[in-house]
Amino acid sequence: MKKSILVVDDDRAIRSSLTLLLEHEGYAVTTASDRAEAIAAVRAHEPSLVFLDMNFGRATTGEEGLTLLSQIKLFRPDTPVVLMTAWGSIPLAVEGMKRGAADFVAKPWNNFALLEMVAALTDGKSGAVANDVFDRSLIVGESKEISRVLEVVRRVASSDASVLIMGENGTGKELVAETIHRNSPRATAPFVKVNLGGISQSLFESEMFGHRKGAFTDAVADRKGRFEMADKGTIFLDEIGELTPACQVKLLRVLQEHTFEPLGSSRTIRADVRVVSATNARLPQMVAQGTFREDLFYRLNLITVILPPLRERTDDIELLVKHFASDRAEFSSKAIDLLRSMPFPGNIRELKNMVERAILMCGSTVDDSGLRKCLNFAPDMALTGTESTTLSSNERSLIQEALAECHGNITAAAQRLGLTRQALYRRIEKYGIIL
């Protein structure tokens, strides 16, 4: 039986183009030009997937699309919805994903990438997912925000589609990548992590593709590259936005042709690898500015997973604290409320470090007064609407204290605060801290 796809767009050319493309691939396509037709279609039958434009008529705010998305999810909560938007409306599409959309596609789309996305989102569940054995043990939280993320992960894990994970520093991108791998047919094969932000351009080819003895001065022995190490498994490319243009070209070739040659060798090696990448950079804006290749973005971005910052999933803070504290300490309800009120620019990584520090300083019982003291809060500070201002001052004090304790070592101070070096540098500049 053909999988059915509903295309909702007021532009006849868009409807016709998608219909021809999808029907050629064997899908049954239904179209709707407005809200009434769309609602009637989803009430009449359950489509396997919905493509939904974010604007109708002359409207450009996207509110019509977001409202229709909510209505479709009411009738068909399990049906994945892919939002269609222009490059300039990417933030609006991100808002749509927070409301339950499975992904978004930018106009004009890449046919190959779009079809890969459709296959991943409509693919029948197989392997671990088919048997309802979904391993989410690495991800702590039950909030609706993280549940939406896990639903997308559950859908795409069993496919071979490349996945781009976007989110602020400390939101758990690596853990989501590993969750995708654990629930994929490649779960028994290697999961190879690569921090691209830590690889210089001169070493990129050797690190990623390997080299043969004598390929360059220091090549005293053969060395496997990361792609070869990840054969039959998954390679996780963290900090993908840090790649230089030259390295982007080299990576694109591997993703397009699935082959590479180690430095100093003429032998071509086939790359049977699934690619999961992550970044805290705004890649769509980088593509628009010409600093990130559009064709590489399409190759990496078959499926997008956007992780919410901790300040948008405060319902999970208590569970996270219990997870980090384990059996070593108990945090009072007022201490949890205090943590929920904080901005956490370093997200979960910062919360983990804060819990560790509180246990070291307060012992096995952490109440709000003890937590305030170890975080340098004013003793009489109340949980009020003005607390965010006080928290900014507190953040500055924490940074200064960490720098002093680490004798000005940026790397050590960043680790203590649960931030990356880049994030710490930004805050040092923001607060005018003199090193």
Tab-separated table of C-alpha atoms in Angstrom:
chain	number	residue	atom	x	y	z
A	1	MET	CA	0.000	0.000	0.000
A	2	LYS	CA	1.320	3.429	-0.970
A	3	LYS	CA	2.245	5.846	1.776
A	4	SER	CA	0.097	8.967	1.582
A	5	ILE	CA	1.414	12.516	1.789
A	6	LEU	CA	-0.630	15.677	2.221
A	7	VAL	CA	0.763	18.900	0.711
A	8	VAL	CA	-0.761	22.106	2.094
A	9	ASP	CA	0.195	25.275	0.188
A	10	ASP	CA	-1.736	28.102	-1.424
A	11	ASP	CA	0.758	28.224	-4.312
A	12	ARG	CA	-0.388	25.960	-7.155
A	13	ALA	CA	3.159	25.677	-8.527
A	14	ILE	CA	4.449	24.369	-5.197
A	15	ARG	CA	1.631	21.834	-4.953
A	16	SER	CA	2.216	20.639	-8.519
A	17	SER	CA	5.982	20.429	-8.131
A	18	LEU	CA	5.817	18.386	-4.927
A	19	THR	CA	3.078	16.159	-6.349
A	20	LEU	CA	5.142	15.275	-9.423
A	21	LEU	CA	8.273	14.640	-7.363
A	22	LEU	CA	6.579	12.503	-4.719
A	23	GLU	CA	4.317	10.523	-7.056
A	24	HIS	CA	7.341	9.681	-9.194
A	25	GLU	CA	8.811	8.054	-6.066
A	26	GLY	CA	5.670	5.988	-5.484
A	27	TYR	CA	3.852	8.074	-2.866
A	28	ALA	CA	0.132	8.855	-2.981
A	29	VAL	CA	-0.258	12.632	-2.805
A	30	THR	CA	-3.233	14.713	-1.683
A	31	THR	CA	-3.157	18.513	-1.850
A	32	ALA	CA	-4.912	21.339	-0.017
A	33	SER	CA	-4.799	25.049	-0.802
A	34	ASP	CA	-6.196	26.429	2.470
A	35	ARG	CA	-6.972	25.634	6.084
A	36	ALA	CA	-10.452	24.233	5.460
A	37	GLU	CA	-9.245	21.777	2.814
A	38	ALA	CA	-6.311	20.729	5.021
A	39	ILE	CA	-8.481	20.013	8.062
A	40	ALA	CA	-10.975	18.103	5.918
A	41	ALA	CA	-8.150	15.992	4.487
A	42	VAL	CA	-6.633	15.030	7.858
A	43	ARG	CA	-10.068	14.261	9.293
A	44	ALA	CA	-10.927	12.022	6.337
A	45	HIS	CA	-7.776	9.890	6.555
A	46	GLU	CA	-4.438	9.773	8.341
A	47	PRO	CA	-1.575	10.752	6.027
A	48	SER	CA	1.887	9.305	6.542
A	49	LEU	CA	3.347	12.819	6.339
A	50	VAL	CA	2.180	16.411	5.917
A	51	PHE	CA	4.052	19.193	4.113
A	52	LEU	CA	2.727	22.491	5.474
A	53	ASP	CA	3.446	25.978	4.173
A	54	MET	CA	3.798	28.573	6.920
A	55	ASN	CA	2.083	31.448	5.110
A	56	PHE	CA	-1.170	31.672	3.189
A	57	GLY	CA	-2.350	34.518	0.970
A	58	ARG	CA	-0.571	37.795	1.708
A	59	ALA	CA	0.297	36.914	5.292
A	60	THR	CA	4.006	36.716	6.099
A	61	THR	CA	3.995	36.301	9.885
A	62	GLY	CA	3.688	32.525	9.799
A	63	GLU	CA	0.924	32.573	12.420
A	64	GLU	CA	-1.538	30.910	10.058
A	65	GLY	CA	0.865	28.043	9.518
A	66	LEU	CA	1.586	27.660	13.231
A	67	THR	CA	-2.134	27.662	14.042
A	68	LEU	CA	-2.854	25.065	11.357
A	69	LEU	CA	0.049	22.969	12.645
A	70	SER	CA	-1.553	22.894	16.104
A	71	GLN	CA	-4.915	21.922	14.601
A	72	ILE	CA	-3.400	19.113	12.514
A	73	LYS	CA	-1.574	17.745	15.573
A	74	LEU	CA	-4.871	17.738	17.488
A	75	PHE	CA	-6.464	15.477	14.893
A	76	ARG	CA	-3.348	13.449	14.040
A	77	PRO	CA	-0.836	13.701	16.905
A	78	ASP	CA	1.356	10.897	15.524
A	79	THR	CA	1.614	12.217	11.970
A	80	PRO	CA	4.927	13.993	11.250
A	81	VAL	CA	4.519	17.513	9.859
A	82	VAL	CA	7.281	19.170	7.818
A	83	LEU	CA	7.106	22.954	7.590
A	84	MET	CA	7.977	24.721	4.320
A	85	THR	CA	9.565	28.143	4.644
A	86	ALA	CA	11.887	30.637	2.987
A	87	TRP	CA	15.470	31.088	4.226
A	88	GLY	CA	14.581	34.291	6.048
A	89	SER	CA	11.928	32.516	8.130
A	90	ILE	CA	14.127	29.834	9.677
A	91	PRO	CA	13.552	31.163	13.257
A	92	LEU	CA	9.808	30.832	12.622
A	93	ALA	CA	10.303	27.231	11.523
A	94	VAL	CA	12.251	26.568	14.716
A	95	GLU	CA	9.260	27.883	16.676
A	96	GLY	CA	7.101	25.469	14.704
A	97	MET	CA	9.310	22.559	15.719
A	98	LYS	CA	8.878	23.572	19.338
A	99	ARG	CA	5.136	23.212	18.733
A	100	GLY	CA	5.430	19.705	17.373
A	101	ALA	CA	6.655	19.865	13.764
A	102	ALA	CA	9.034	17.043	12.849
A	103	ASP	CA	11.304	19.113	10.591
A	104	PHE	CA	11.378	21.978	8.122
A	105	VAL	CA	12.481	22.400	4.521
A	106	ALA	CA	13.627	25.690	3.020
A	107	LYS	CA	12.375	26.914	-0.338
A	108	PRO	CA	13.771	26.296	-2.897
A	109	TRP	CA	14.450	22.771	-1.686
A	110	ASN	CA	16.948	20.175	-2.824
A	111	ASN	CA	15.038	17.210	-4.318
A	112	PHE	CA	17.519	14.599	-3.090
A	113	ALA	CA	17.534	15.959	0.459
A	114	LEU	CA	13.751	16.271	0.526
A	115	LEU	CA	13.197	12.681	-0.619
A	116	GLU	CA	15.700	11.401	1.953
A	117	MET	CA	13.777	13.322	4.623
A	118	VAL	CA	10.464	11.847	3.460
A	119	ALA	CA	11.901	8.321	3.497
A	120	ALA	CA	13.264	8.791	7.018
A	121	LEU	CA	10.034	10.211	8.442
A	122	THR	CA	7.689	7.729	6.759
A	123	ASP	CA	9.872	4.643	7.073
A	124	GLY	CA	8.194	1.848	8.983
A	125	LYS	CA	9.798	1.368	12.366
A	126	SER	CA	12.338	-1.444	12.337
A	127	GLY	CA	14.883	-3.023	14.633
A	128	ALA	CA	14.808	-1.727	18.185
A	129	VAL	CA	12.170	0.850	17.444
A	130	ALA	CA	9.827	-1.693	15.829
A	131	ASN	CA	9.792	-3.720	19.027
A	132	ASP	CA	9.130	-0.616	21.135
A	133	VAL	CA	12.559	-1.050	22.720
A	134	PHE	CA	13.776	2.507	22.456
A	135	ASP	CA	16.930	3.165	24.454
A	136	ARG	CA	16.681	6.697	25.825
A	137	SER	CA	18.784	6.033	28.918
A	138	LEU	CA	21.264	8.793	28.071
A	139	ILE	CA	18.565	11.477	27.996
A	140	VAL	CA	17.193	12.663	31.353
A	141	GLY	CA	13.887	14.526	31.328
A	142	GLU	CA	10.151	14.135	30.855
A	143	SER	CA	9.150	17.653	29.766
A	144	LYS	CA	7.093	18.117	26.621
A	145	GLU	CA	10.055	19.909	25.025
A	146	ILE	CA	12.449	16.970	25.389
A	147	SER	CA	9.666	14.472	24.593
A	148	ARG	CA	9.234	16.130	21.180
A	149	VAL	CA	12.950	15.774	20.531
A	150	LEU	CA	12.873	12.091	21.473
A	151	GLU	CA	9.905	11.466	19.192
A	152	VAL	CA	11.901	12.781	16.209
A	153	VAL	CA	14.912	10.698	17.301
A	154	ARG	CA	12.694	7.622	17.591
A	155	ARG	CA	11.389	8.126	14.045
A	156	VAL	CA	14.724	8.713	12.334
A	157	ALA	CA	17.018	6.375	14.293
A	158	SER	CA	16.184	3.275	12.246
A	159	SER	CA	16.946	5.024	8.946
A	160	ASP	CA	20.352	5.859	7.472
A	161	ALA	CA	19.516	9.526	6.977
A	162	SER	CA	22.099	12.090	8.045
A	163	VAL	CA	20.993	14.156	11.032
A	164	LEU	CA	21.949	17.695	12.030
A	165	ILE	CA	21.568	18.469	15.738
A	166	MET	CA	21.338	22.169	16.563
A	167	GLY	CA	21.379	23.750	19.999
A	168	GLU	CA	23.271	25.928	22.422
A	169	ASN	CA	26.424	24.746	24.184
A	170	GLY	CA	25.701	22.263	26.957
A	171	THR	CA	22.261	21.141	25.744
A	172	GLY	CA	23.297	17.503	25.215
A	173	LYS	CA	23.913	17.278	21.476
A	174	GLU	CA	26.469	14.486	21.817
A	175	LEU	CA	24.103	12.420	23.979
A	176	VAL	CA	21.327	12.780	21.399
A	177	ALA	CA	23.749	11.702	18.665
A	178	GLU	CA	24.692	8.607	20.646
A	179	THR	CA	21.012	7.869	21.304
A	180	ILE	CA	20.406	7.909	17.547
A	181	HIS	CA	23.289	5.462	17.080
A	182	ARG	CA	22.161	3.144	19.895
A	183	ASN	CA	18.693	2.828	18.344
A	184	SER	CA	19.896	2.313	14.779
A	185	PRO	CA	20.691	-0.897	12.870
A	186	ARG	CA	24.352	0.188	13.238
A	187	ALA	CA	24.221	0.017	17.045
A	188	THR	CA	26.759	-2.825	17.314
A	189	ALA	CA	29.270	-1.015	15.071
A	190	PRO	CA	31.564	1.866	16.174
A	191	PHE	CA	30.315	5.289	17.250
A	192	VAL	CA	33.204	7.645	16.467
A	193	LYS	CA	33.204	11.179	17.879
A	194	VAL	CA	35.096	14.005	16.174
A	195	ASN	CA	35.379	17.546	17.541
A	196	LEU	CA	35.982	19.529	14.354
A	197	GLY	CA	36.619	22.677	16.359
A	198	GLY	CA	39.801	21.083	17.677
A	199	ILE	CA	41.262	19.982	14.305
A	200	SER	CA	43.388	22.436	12.346
A	201	GLN	CA	43.003	22.715	8.577
A	202	SER	CA	46.496	21.272	8.036
A	203	LEU	CA	45.623	18.104	9.960
A	204	PHE	CA	42.061	17.677	8.693
A	205	GLU	CA	42.758	15.127	5.942
A	206	SER	CA	45.078	13.028	8.118
A	207	GLU	CA	42.592	12.999	11.021
A	208	MET	CA	39.511	12.283	8.936
A	209	PHE	CA	40.867	10.042	6.161
A	210	GLY	CA	44.118	8.668	7.628
A	211	HIS	CA	47.582	8.517	6.111
A	212	ARG	CA	50.212	6.068	4.988
A	213	LYS	CA	53.739	5.855	6.316
A	214	GLY	CA	55.938	8.505	4.704
A	215	ALA	CA	53.014	10.643	3.478
A	216	PHE	CA	54.598	13.610	5.297
A	217	THR	CA	57.530	14.247	7.610
A	218	ASP	CA	55.979	12.963	10.843
A	219	ALA	CA	54.100	10.045	9.258
A	220	VAL	CA	56.247	7.253	10.755
A	221	ALA	CA	53.474	4.638	10.492
A	222	ASP	CA	50.146	3.998	8.788
A	223	ARG	CA	47.205	5.586	10.569
A	224	LYS	CA	43.474	5.002	10.181
A	225	GLY	CA	41.304	8.065	9.776
A	226	ARG	CA	38.039	8.671	11.615
A	227	PHE	CA	35.873	7.655	8.658
A	228	GLU	CA	37.644	4.310	8.345
A	229	MET	CA	37.397	3.777	12.113
A	230	ALA	CA	33.615	4.357	11.870
A	231	ASP	CA	33.101	1.784	9.088
A	232	LYS	CA	29.609	0.218	9.280
A	233	GLY	CA	28.826	2.553	12.184
A	234	THR	CA	28.143	6.223	12.894
A	235	ILE	CA	30.476	9.203	12.816
A	236	PHE	CA	29.543	12.176	14.988
A	237	LEU	CA	30.886	15.481	13.650
A	238	ASP	CA	30.656	17.995	16.474
A	239	GLU	CA	31.197	21.749	15.923
A	240	ILE	CA	30.459	21.334	12.197
A	241	GLY	CA	30.084	25.103	11.868
A	242	GLU	CA	33.806	25.536	12.641
A	243	LEU	CA	34.930	23.924	9.363
A	244	THR	CA	36.949	26.141	7.032
A	245	PRO	CA	35.783	26.432	3.382
A	246	ALA	CA	38.651	24.173	2.231
A	247	CYS	CA	37.718	21.459	4.730
A	248	GLN	CA	34.048	21.782	3.793
A	249	VAL	CA	34.928	20.833	0.207
A	250	LYS	CA	36.855	17.751	1.346
A	251	LEU	CA	34.033	16.604	3.626
A	252	LEU	CA	31.424	17.190	0.915
A	253	ARG	CA	33.224	14.844	-1.466
A	254	VAL	CA	33.061	11.986	1.048
A	255	LEU	CA	29.356	12.589	1.677
A	256	GLN	CA	28.584	12.747	-2.046
A	257	GLU	CA	30.715	9.867	-3.317
A	258	HIS	CA	31.027	7.792	-0.116
A	259	THR	CA	34.721	7.273	-0.883
A	260	PHE	CA	38.073	8.747	0.184
A	261	GLU	CA	41.818	8.149	-0.169
A	262	PRO	CA	44.211	8.266	2.798
A	263	LEU	CA	47.086	10.722	2.444
A	264	GLY	CA	49.955	9.114	0.566
A	265	SER	CA	47.789	6.358	-0.898
A	266	SER	CA	46.128	5.894	-4.277
A	267	ARG	CA	43.770	3.225	-2.897
A	268	THR	CA	40.153	4.329	-2.692
A	269	ILE	CA	38.264	3.300	0.449
A	270	ARG	CA	34.469	3.158	0.568
A	271	ALA	CA	32.834	4.957	3.504
A	272	ASP	CA	29.909	2.930	4.819
A	273	VAL	CA	29.158	5.441	7.529
A	274	ARG	CA	26.104	7.269	8.844
A	275	VAL	CA	26.801	10.933	9.543
A	276	VAL	CA	25.355	12.768	12.530
A	277	SER	CA	26.600	16.332	12.986
A	278	ALA	CA	26.042	19.046	15.556
A	279	THR	CA	26.574	22.770	15.944
A	280	ASN	CA	25.662	25.741	18.078
A	281	ALA	CA	26.155	28.004	15.035
A	282	ARG	CA	23.278	29.253	12.908
A	283	LEU	CA	24.094	27.335	9.744
A	284	PRO	CA	21.196	28.709	7.659
A	285	GLN	CA	22.482	32.244	8.250
A	286	MET	CA	26.025	31.095	7.458
A	287	VAL	CA	24.757	29.622	4.179
A	288	ALA	CA	23.022	32.909	3.345
A	289	GLN	CA	26.248	34.791	4.146
A	290	GLY	CA	28.343	32.433	2.019
A	291	THR	CA	30.520	31.147	4.872
A	292	PHE	CA	29.054	27.617	4.813
A	293	ARG	CA	28.461	25.671	1.600
A	294	GLU	CA	24.807	25.239	0.730
A	295	ASP	CA	25.379	21.822	-0.874
A	296	LEU	CA	27.132	20.578	2.265
A	297	PHE	CA	24.312	21.947	4.418
A	298	TYR	CA	21.791	19.943	2.376
A	299	ARG	CA	23.875	16.780	2.737
A	300	LEU	CA	24.119	17.152	6.519
A	301	ASN	CA	20.602	18.455	7.074
A	302	LEU	CA	18.351	15.660	5.834
A	303	ILE	CA	16.787	15.627	9.297
A	304	THR	CA	17.128	18.458	11.828
A	305	VAL	CA	16.894	17.969	15.591
A	306	ILE	CA	16.759	21.213	17.573
A	307	LEU	CA	17.527	20.895	21.275
A	308	PRO	CA	15.813	23.348	23.634
A	309	PRO	CA	17.981	25.274	26.105
A	310	LEU	CA	17.580	24.373	29.771
A	311	ARG	CA	15.720	27.630	30.486
A	312	GLU	CA	12.931	26.358	28.191
A	313	ARG	CA	12.648	22.960	29.917
A	314	THR	CA	12.812	23.902	33.593
A	315	ASP	CA	10.387	21.080	34.425
A	316	ASP	CA	13.345	18.721	33.910
A	317	ILE	CA	15.688	20.444	36.371
A	318	GLU	CA	14.600	18.367	39.372
A	319	LEU	CA	15.150	15.105	37.467
A	320	LEU	CA	18.526	16.312	36.230
A	321	VAL	CA	19.615	17.336	39.727
A	322	LYS	CA	18.629	13.920	41.127
A	323	HIS	CA	20.519	12.257	38.284
A	324	PHE	CA	23.691	14.269	38.883
A	325	ALA	CA	23.494	14.044	42.682
A	326	SER	CA	22.747	10.314	42.588
A	327	ASP	CA	22.730	9.015	46.191
A	328	ARG	CA	25.284	11.526	47.438
A	329	ALA	CA	22.962	14.383	48.360
A	330	GLU	CA	19.369	15.563	48.547
A	331	PHE	CA	18.289	18.988	47.309
A	332	SER	CA	15.349	20.666	49.048
A	333	SER	CA	12.308	21.826	47.092
A	334	LYS	CA	13.319	25.472	47.656
A	335	ALA	CA	16.800	24.737	46.312
A	336	ILE	CA	15.200	23.211	43.214
A	337	ASP	CA	12.971	26.303	42.830
A	338	LEU	CA	16.057	28.490	43.038
A	339	LEU	CA	17.774	26.478	40.311
A	340	ARG	CA	14.652	26.720	38.146
A	341	SER	CA	14.849	30.519	38.368
A	342	MET	CA	18.374	30.686	36.951
A	343	PRO	CA	19.203	31.412	33.283
A	344	PHE	CA	21.850	28.675	32.859
A	345	PRO	CA	23.754	30.042	29.843
A	346	GLY	CA	25.861	26.868	29.996
A	347	ASN	CA	22.689	24.745	30.066
A	348	ILE	CA	22.870	21.147	31.376
A	349	ARG	CA	26.662	21.163	31.537
A	350	GLU	CA	26.531	24.229	33.788
A	351	LEU	CA	23.812	22.669	35.983
A	352	LYS	CA	25.908	19.527	36.439
A	353	ASN	CA	28.921	21.547	37.572
A	354	MET	CA	26.712	23.581	39.891
A	355	VAL	CA	25.314	20.420	41.506
A	356	GLU	CA	28.827	19.039	42.004
A	357	ARG	CA	29.950	22.289	43.604
A	358	ALA	CA	26.928	22.452	45.901
A	359	ILE	CA	27.536	18.895	47.138
A	360	LEU	CA	31.199	19.643	47.825
A	361	MET	CA	30.346	22.786	49.785
A	362	CYS	CA	27.068	21.826	51.468
A	363	GLY	CA	27.377	18.089	52.032
A	364	SER	CA	24.581	15.532	51.789
A	365	THR	CA	21.735	18.034	52.279
A	366	VAL	CA	21.473	21.109	50.053
A	367	ASP	CA	18.827	23.696	50.937
A	368	ASP	CA	18.227	27.062	49.316
A	369	SER	CA	20.289	29.027	51.846
A	370	GLY	CA	23.271	26.719	51.433
A	371	LEU	CA	22.902	26.863	47.661
A	372	ARG	CA	22.787	30.669	47.730
A	373	LYS	CA	25.980	30.792	49.794
A	374	CYS	CA	27.951	28.475	47.576
A	375	LEU	CA	26.787	30.430	44.521
A	376	ASN	CA	27.563	33.795	46.121
A	377	PHE	CA	23.920	34.873	46.289
A	378	ALA	CA	22.939	37.675	48.633
A	379	PRO	CA	21.481	36.052	51.817
A	380	ASP	CA	18.224	37.956	51.653
A	381	MET	CA	17.632	37.634	47.904
A	382	ALA	CA	14.069	36.532	47.194
A	383	LEU	CA	12.749	34.642	44.196
A	384	THR	CA	11.191	37.632	42.481
A	385	GLY	CA	10.891	39.030	39.007
A	386	THR	CA	13.978	41.145	39.603
A	387	GLU	CA	16.134	38.094	40.233
A	388	SER	CA	17.394	37.915	36.645
A	389	THR	CA	19.299	41.163	37.166
A	390	THR	CA	20.887	39.776	40.322
A	391	LEU	CA	21.699	36.560	38.500
A	392	SER	CA	23.599	38.488	35.839
A	393	SER	CA	25.723	40.052	38.568
A	394	ASN	CA	26.148	36.613	40.105
A	395	GLU	CA	27.301	35.175	36.788
A	396	ARG	CA	29.992	37.843	36.569
A	397	SER	CA	31.142	36.998	40.100
A	398	LEU	CA	31.190	33.271	39.355
A	399	ILE	CA	33.316	33.845	36.261
A	400	GLN	CA	35.765	36.035	38.163
A	401	GLU	CA	35.984	33.462	40.957
A	402	ALA	CA	36.558	30.585	38.528
A	403	LEU	CA	39.291	32.533	36.733
A	404	ALA	CA	40.977	33.326	40.049
A	405	GLU	CA	40.799	29.705	41.226
A	406	CYS	CA	42.249	28.537	37.894
A	407	HIS	CA	44.950	31.235	37.906
A	408	GLY	CA	43.626	32.770	34.695
A	409	ASN	CA	43.597	29.485	32.752
A	410	ILE	CA	40.657	29.923	30.362
A	411	THR	CA	40.303	26.222	29.524
A	412	ALA	CA	40.219	25.149	33.175
A	413	ALA	CA	37.830	27.971	34.128
A	414	ALA	CA	35.485	27.087	31.261
A	415	GLN	CA	35.382	23.445	32.383
A	416	ARG	CA	34.668	24.507	35.953
A	417	LEU	CA	31.760	26.692	34.781
A	418	GLY	CA	30.392	24.129	32.340
A	419	LEU	CA	31.049	26.371	29.324
A	420	THR	CA	33.131	26.112	26.173
A	421	ARG	CA	36.179	28.345	25.788
A	422	GLN	CA	34.333	30.401	23.160
A	423	ALA	CA	31.306	30.888	25.415
A	424	LEU	CA	33.534	31.954	28.314
A	425	TYR	CA	35.399	34.434	26.137
A	426	ARG	CA	32.057	35.958	25.066
A	427	ARG	CA	31.021	36.424	28.693
A	428	ILE	CA	34.403	37.878	29.654
A	429	GLU	CA	33.917	40.458	26.908
A	430	LYS	CA	30.269	41.019	27.864
A	431	TYR	CA	31.076	41.780	31.499
A	432	GLY	CA	34.296	43.671	30.773
A	433	ILE	CA	36.365	41.299	32.895
A	434	ILE	CA	40.082	42.068	32.766
A	435	LEU	CA	42.312	39.001	32.576
